[in-house]
Short mmCIF file of C-alpha atoms and ligand atoms in Angstrom, two decimals:
data_model
loop_
_atom_site.label_atom_id
_atom_site.label_comp_id
_atom_site.label_asym_id
_atom_site.label_seq_id
_atom_site.Cartn_x
_atom_site.Cartn_y
_atom_site.Cartn_z
CA MET A 1 0.00 0.00 0.00
CA ALA A 2 1.22 3.50 -0.75
CA ASP A 3 -0.35 6.87 -0.18
CA GLN A 4 0.10 7.73 -3.85
CA PRO A 5 -3.05 7.63 -6.00
CA TYR A 6 -3.19 4.94 -8.67
CA VAL A 7 -4.44 7.39 -11.31
CA SER A 8 -2.92 10.70 -12.33
CA GLU A 9 -3.46 13.82 -10.26
CA THR A 10 -4.73 15.57 -13.40
CA PHE A 11 -7.45 12.96 -13.85
CA LEU A 12 -8.40 13.16 -10.17
CA ASP A 13 -8.45 16.96 -10.10
CA ALA A 14 -10.61 17.17 -13.23
CA ASN A 15 -13.08 14.62 -11.90
CA ARG A 16 -13.27 16.13 -8.43
CA GLN A 17 -13.74 19.62 -9.86
CA GLN A 18 -16.79 18.61 -11.89
CA LEU A 19 -18.22 16.88 -8.81
CA ARG A 20 -18.11 20.00 -6.66
CA ALA A 21 -21.27 22.09 -6.45
CA LYS A 22 -21.11 25.35 -8.38
CA CYS A 23 -24.24 27.11 -7.17
CA GLU A 24 -23.58 30.03 -9.51
CA ASP A 25 -24.15 27.68 -12.48
CA CYS A 26 -27.30 26.11 -11.03
CA PHE A 27 -30.90 27.33 -10.94
CA GLY A 28 -31.33 26.57 -7.25
CA LEU A 29 -32.55 23.06 -7.99
CA CYS A 30 -31.89 21.67 -4.50
CA CYS A 31 -33.83 24.61 -3.04
CA VAL A 32 -36.89 23.71 -5.12
CA ALA A 33 -36.88 20.04 -6.06
CA LEU A 34 -36.28 18.57 -2.61
CA PRO A 35 -38.80 18.39 0.27
CA PHE A 36 -37.89 19.55 3.80
CA ALA A 37 -39.46 18.55 7.06
CA ALA A 38 -39.21 21.08 9.88
CA SER A 39 -36.52 19.74 12.21
CA VAL A 40 -33.18 20.70 13.73
CA ASP A 41 -31.86 20.87 10.15
CA PHE A 42 -34.64 22.94 8.55
CA ALA A 43 -36.62 25.72 10.12
CA VAL A 44 -39.71 25.08 7.98
CA ASP A 45 -41.64 22.43 6.06
CA LYS A 46 -41.37 22.58 2.30
CA GLN A 47 -43.00 20.42 -0.38
CA ALA A 48 -40.91 18.90 -3.19
CA GLY A 49 -41.19 21.12 -6.26
CA SER A 50 -42.04 24.28 -4.38
CA PRO A 51 -39.31 26.95 -4.09
CA CYS A 52 -37.92 27.74 -0.65
CA SER A 53 -39.13 31.16 0.48
CA ASN A 54 -35.49 32.24 0.89
CA LEU A 55 -34.66 31.60 -2.76
CA GLN A 56 -34.12 34.88 -4.61
CA PRO A 57 -35.18 35.67 -8.19
CA ASP A 58 -31.53 35.22 -9.25
CA PHE A 59 -31.55 31.68 -7.79
CA ARG A 60 -29.25 32.66 -4.92
CA CYS A 61 -30.06 32.05 -1.27
CA GLY A 62 -31.18 35.21 0.52
CA VAL A 63 -29.91 33.99 3.89
CA HIS A 64 -26.74 32.26 2.75
CA THR A 65 -24.52 33.89 5.38
CA ARG A 66 -26.93 33.17 8.25
CA LEU A 67 -28.17 29.68 7.46
CA ARG A 68 -27.08 28.08 10.74
CA GLN A 69 -28.32 30.93 12.90
CA LEU A 70 -31.74 30.78 11.20
CA GLY A 71 -32.16 27.03 11.61
CA PHE A 72 -31.20 25.89 8.10
CA ARG A 73 -28.22 23.78 9.11
CA GLY A 74 -29.23 21.13 6.56
CA CYS A 75 -28.51 23.58 3.75
CA THR A 76 -24.90 23.99 4.94
CA VAL A 77 -24.44 20.23 5.00
CA TYR A 78 -26.06 19.28 1.69
CA ASP A 79 -23.82 18.58 -1.30
CA CYS A 80 -25.24 17.86 -4.78
CA PHE A 81 -21.87 16.57 -6.08
CA GLY A 82 -22.26 18.98 -9.01
CA ALA A 83 -25.56 17.48 -10.17
CA GLY A 84 -27.27 20.89 -10.08
CA GLN A 85 -24.97 22.58 -12.57
CA LYS A 86 -24.89 19.52 -14.81
CA LEU A 87 -28.67 19.51 -15.17
CA SER A 88 -28.93 23.29 -15.43
CA GLN A 89 -26.18 23.87 -17.98
CA HIS A 90 -25.89 20.55 -19.82
CA THR A 91 -29.18 18.63 -19.72
CA TYR A 92 -31.34 21.74 -19.98
CA ALA A 93 -28.75 23.90 -21.77
CA GLY A 94 -29.28 26.94 -19.54
CA ARG A 95 -33.10 26.82 -19.44
CA ASP A 96 -34.41 27.39 -15.95
CA TRP A 97 -37.68 26.32 -14.33
CA ARG A 98 -38.93 29.90 -13.97
CA HIS A 99 -38.59 30.86 -17.63
CA ALA A 100 -39.33 27.41 -19.01
CA PRO A 101 -42.04 26.17 -16.63
CA GLN A 102 -43.01 23.42 -19.06
CA TYR A 103 -39.79 21.65 -18.01
CA ALA A 104 -40.06 22.39 -14.29
CA GLN A 105 -41.62 19.12 -13.09
CA GLN A 106 -39.31 17.07 -15.25
CA MET A 107 -36.27 18.95 -13.89
CA PHE A 108 -37.35 18.28 -10.33
CA ASP A 109 -37.99 14.61 -11.11
CA VAL A 110 -34.61 13.96 -12.70
CA PHE A 111 -32.58 16.01 -10.20
CA PRO A 112 -32.40 13.15 -7.65
CA ILE A 113 -31.35 10.78 -10.45
CA MET A 114 -28.52 13.07 -11.55
CA TRP A 115 -27.55 13.50 -7.90
CA GLN A 116 -27.21 9.74 -7.44
CA LEU A 117 -25.13 9.42 -10.61
CA HIS A 118 -22.79 12.20 -9.50
CA GLU A 119 -22.47 10.66 -6.06
CA LEU A 120 -21.45 7.37 -7.70
CA LEU A 121 -18.92 9.25 -9.84
CA TRP A 122 -17.41 10.69 -6.66
CA TYR A 123 -17.03 7.27 -5.06
CA LEU A 124 -15.71 5.64 -8.23
CA THR A 125 -13.13 8.41 -8.55
CA GLU A 126 -12.09 7.82 -4.94
CA ALA A 127 -11.93 4.06 -5.53
CA LEU A 128 -9.48 4.69 -8.36
CA THR A 129 -7.08 6.27 -5.86
CA LEU A 130 -6.81 2.98 -3.95
CA GLN A 131 -3.65 1.37 -5.15
CA ALA A 132 -4.48 -1.86 -3.32
CA ALA A 133 -7.54 -2.16 -5.58
CA HIS A 134 -5.45 -2.12 -8.75
CA SER A 135 -6.70 -5.60 -9.72
CA ILE A 136 -10.18 -4.15 -10.33
CA HIS A 137 -8.98 -0.81 -11.62
CA ALA A 138 -10.09 -1.47 -15.21
CA THR A 139 -13.57 -2.48 -14.04
CA LEU A 140 -13.83 0.61 -11.84
CA ARG A 141 -12.79 2.82 -14.72
CA ALA A 142 -15.38 1.17 -17.01
CA ALA A 143 -18.06 1.75 -14.36
CA LEU A 144 -17.00 5.38 -14.07
CA TYR A 145 -17.26 5.90 -17.84
CA GLU A 146 -20.63 4.16 -17.97
CA THR A 147 -21.91 6.35 -15.13
CA GLU A 148 -20.54 9.43 -16.86
CA SER A 149 -22.33 8.43 -20.06
CA PHE A 150 -25.61 8.21 -18.14
CA THR A 151 -25.18 11.79 -16.95
CA ASN A 152 -25.12 12.88 -20.59
CA LEU A 153 -28.50 11.33 -21.41
CA ASP A 154 -31.35 13.67 -22.26
CA ALA A 155 -33.91 14.35 -19.56
CA GLU A 156 -36.44 11.84 -20.84
CA ALA A 157 -33.90 9.02 -20.97
CA LEU A 158 -32.57 10.04 -17.53
CA GLY A 159 -36.06 9.75 -16.13
CA LYS A 160 -36.33 6.18 -17.42
CA LEU A 161 -32.92 5.08 -16.15
CA ASN A 162 -32.92 2.20 -13.68
CA VAL A 163 -30.60 4.01 -11.33
CA ALA A 164 -31.24 1.59 -8.46
CA ALA A 165 -29.89 -1.32 -10.52
CA HIS A 166 -26.87 0.70 -11.58
CA ARG A 167 -26.22 1.74 -7.97
CA ALA A 168 -26.33 -1.89 -6.88
CA ASN A 169 -23.73 -2.87 -9.50
CA VAL A 170 -21.45 0.03 -8.60
CA ASN A 171 -21.86 -0.56 -4.87
CA ALA A 172 -20.65 -4.14 -5.29
CA LEU A 173 -17.52 -2.81 -6.96
CA LEU A 174 -16.98 -0.14 -4.31
CA LEU A 175 -17.26 -2.77 -1.59
CA GLN A 176 -14.68 -4.90 -3.37
CA ALA A 177 -12.29 -1.94 -3.66
CA SER A 178 -12.81 -1.15 0.02
CA GLU A 179 -12.12 -4.74 1.09
CA LEU A 180 -8.87 -4.79 -0.87
CA ALA A 181 -7.70 -1.46 0.54
CA ARG A 182 -8.67 -2.20 4.13
CA ALA A 183 -7.13 -5.68 4.05
CA ASP A 184 -3.89 -4.17 2.76
CA ALA A 185 -3.92 -1.51 5.46
CA VAL A 186 -4.43 -4.07 8.21
CA ARG A 187 -1.78 -6.39 6.75
CA LEU A 188 0.79 -3.60 6.71
CA ASN A 189 -0.22 -2.48 10.18
CA ASN A 190 0.22 -6.02 11.48
CA SER A 191 3.62 -6.36 9.87
CA THR A 192 4.85 -3.28 11.71
CA LYS A 193 2.94 -3.53 15.00
CA GLY A 194 2.17 -7.22 15.38
CA HIS A 195 -1.13 -9.00 14.72
CA ARG A 196 -4.23 -6.94 15.12
CA LYS A 197 -7.76 -8.05 14.43
CA ARG A 198 -9.59 -5.84 11.96
CA THR A 199 -12.43 -3.86 13.50
CA SER A 200 -15.73 -4.61 11.77
CA TYR A 201 -19.08 -3.30 12.93
CA GLY A 202 -21.09 -4.37 9.90
CA ARG A 203 -23.23 -2.19 7.71
CA GLY A 204 -25.42 0.29 9.56
CA ALA A 205 -23.80 -0.29 12.98
CA ASP A 206 -25.47 1.68 15.76
CA LEU A 207 -22.68 3.81 17.21
CA ILE A 208 -24.79 6.79 18.16
CA GLY A 209 -23.00 8.66 20.93
CA ALA A 210 -20.27 5.98 21.08
CA LYS A 211 -17.16 6.76 23.13
CA LEU A 212 -14.39 6.18 20.61
CA HIS A 213 -11.90 8.77 21.80
CA LYS A 214 -8.42 7.87 20.47
CA ALA A 215 -9.82 4.62 19.00
CA ASP A 216 -7.65 2.79 16.50
CA LEU A 217 -10.15 2.25 13.68
CA LYS A 218 -7.59 1.94 10.94
CA GLY A 219 -8.97 -0.31 8.19
CA ALA A 220 -12.35 -0.65 9.94
CA ASN A 221 -15.62 -1.17 8.15
CA LEU A 222 -17.99 1.63 9.21
CA ARG A 223 -20.11 1.56 6.05
CA GLY A 224 -23.48 3.13 6.77
CA ALA A 225 -22.71 3.32 10.50
CA TYR A 226 -24.75 5.65 12.68
CA LEU A 227 -22.05 7.75 14.31
CA ILE A 228 -24.33 10.61 15.30
CA ALA A 229 -22.71 12.58 18.16
CA ALA A 230 -20.06 9.88 18.59
CA ASP A 231 -16.79 10.91 20.21
CA LEU A 232 -14.11 10.23 17.63
CA ARG A 233 -11.65 12.79 18.93
CA GLU A 234 -8.08 11.82 18.00
CA ALA A 235 -9.32 8.56 16.46
CA ASP A 236 -7.28 6.93 13.73
CA LEU A 237 -9.61 6.67 10.73
CA ARG A 238 -7.00 6.02 8.08
CA TRP A 239 -8.26 3.44 5.54
CA THR A 240 -11.58 3.29 7.38
CA ASP A 241 -14.54 2.87 5.05
CA LEU A 242 -17.09 5.56 5.94
CA ILE A 243 -19.35 5.31 2.90
CA GLY A 244 -22.87 6.36 3.84
CA ALA A 245 -21.96 6.77 7.53
CA ASP A 246 -24.04 9.32 9.40
CA LEU A 247 -21.60 11.82 10.91
CA ARG A 248 -24.07 14.37 12.20
CA ASP A 249 -22.41 16.08 15.19
CA THR A 250 -19.69 13.42 15.28
CA ASP A 251 -16.71 14.91 17.10
CA LEU A 252 -13.73 14.64 14.77
CA ARG A 253 -11.39 17.02 16.58
CA GLY A 254 -7.86 15.71 16.29
CA ALA A 255 -8.98 12.67 14.26
CA ASN A 256 -6.88 11.42 11.38
CA LEU A 257 -8.93 11.13 8.19
CA THR A 258 -6.10 11.63 5.73
CA THR A 259 -6.75 8.35 3.89
CA THR A 260 -10.31 7.58 4.98
CA ILE A 261 -12.11 5.64 2.25
CA PHE A 262 -15.19 7.16 0.55
CA LEU A 263 -15.36 10.27 2.70
CA SER A 264 -17.69 12.97 1.35
CA GLN A 265 -17.77 16.71 1.92
CA ALA A 266 -21.37 16.45 3.17
CA GLN A 267 -20.20 14.09 5.94
CA LEU A 268 -17.54 16.57 7.03
CA ASN A 269 -20.02 19.44 6.87
CA ALA A 270 -22.34 17.55 9.20
CA ALA A 271 -19.60 16.70 11.72
CA LYS A 272 -17.75 18.74 14.31
CA GLY A 273 -14.05 19.39 13.88
CA ASP A 274 -11.34 21.96 14.18
CA ALA A 275 -7.90 22.87 12.90
CA SER A 276 -6.45 19.70 14.47
CA THR A 277 -8.66 17.39 12.36
CA GLN A 278 -6.43 15.85 9.70
CA LEU A 279 -8.17 15.81 6.32
CA PRO A 280 -7.30 14.50 2.86
CA PRO A 281 -5.77 17.40 0.87
CA HIS A 282 -8.67 17.52 -1.61
CA MET A 283 -11.36 18.01 1.05
CA ASN A 284 -12.43 21.40 2.39
CA ARG A 285 -12.38 22.24 6.08
CA PRO A 286 -15.97 23.34 6.84
CA ALA A 287 -16.27 27.05 7.61
CA HIS A 288 -18.26 26.43 10.80
CA TRP A 289 -15.60 24.23 12.42
CA THR A 290 -13.97 25.86 15.37
CA ALA A 291 -10.37 26.99 15.01
S1 SF4 B 301 -32.50 28.40 2.98
FE1 SF4 B 301 -31.29 29.05 1.21
S2 SF4 B 301 -29.94 27.29 0.74
FE2 SF4 B 301 -31.58 26.55 2.07
S3 SF4 B 301 -33.16 25.78 0.64
FE3 SF4 B 301 -33.69 27.91 1.15
S4 SF4 B 301 -32.75 29.12 -0.49
FE4 SF4 B 301 -31.79 27.08 -0.55
#
């Protein structure tokens, strides 16, 4: 195992760039298409397809700088993986739902499909950085290109796409990549520190509020784990698979996530951290984390 990515930095940068939300190129699709339920994350209820009352005529958020104070924490956590600008500028070629209302419902219907495809592109890109998964590299790359081709379908074809079946196929590949990388991490760890059993909690493990301060979770399987408000201060999360894990209010201060597998920006945005949290270089330190 090495910390060097298996694919070129240019390839990674280009892919990651197109999978970052560019709200200035989007017609506020997440602020219209998605439903909200009043909760700690959203101050109000909102139906799918109805614009948030804070959305301005220019598709910008009128309370962008005060979202957390006004009870819209969910908006600071959400990440569309660039699906919004892809639909706005590519699929609909710059037509927006206000000026082309005949497309509005269709846009809102296909937005979650594009979101899922972009999320898969993010994970496939990350899987291609795992050198220990080189034996399935060609298959991962083929899956990435197939997923990319789906994102270029027209809206009607997108709406008919069996995205659940595609997700299942890609997820099987991602799991395989994760197994290879985590096994390699544990093998190397054992060779330097003596035998250590790999930590496995199984998919969807209930670790809400768990006391895992300074825990050695290197190479652990925390796929889909509920880590809400867990104490992971100074934990070692290198080569830990966190795909789909719920990190709302998880305390990551001082934790090492430099090579965490399948980490997303939305997970970091939902968690608590500070300047001592060690992140992969391509991830952003959330603005609300304490210094
Ligand atoms: S509060 Fe702002 S970011 Fe959140 S949904 Fe409304 S317009 Fe969008």
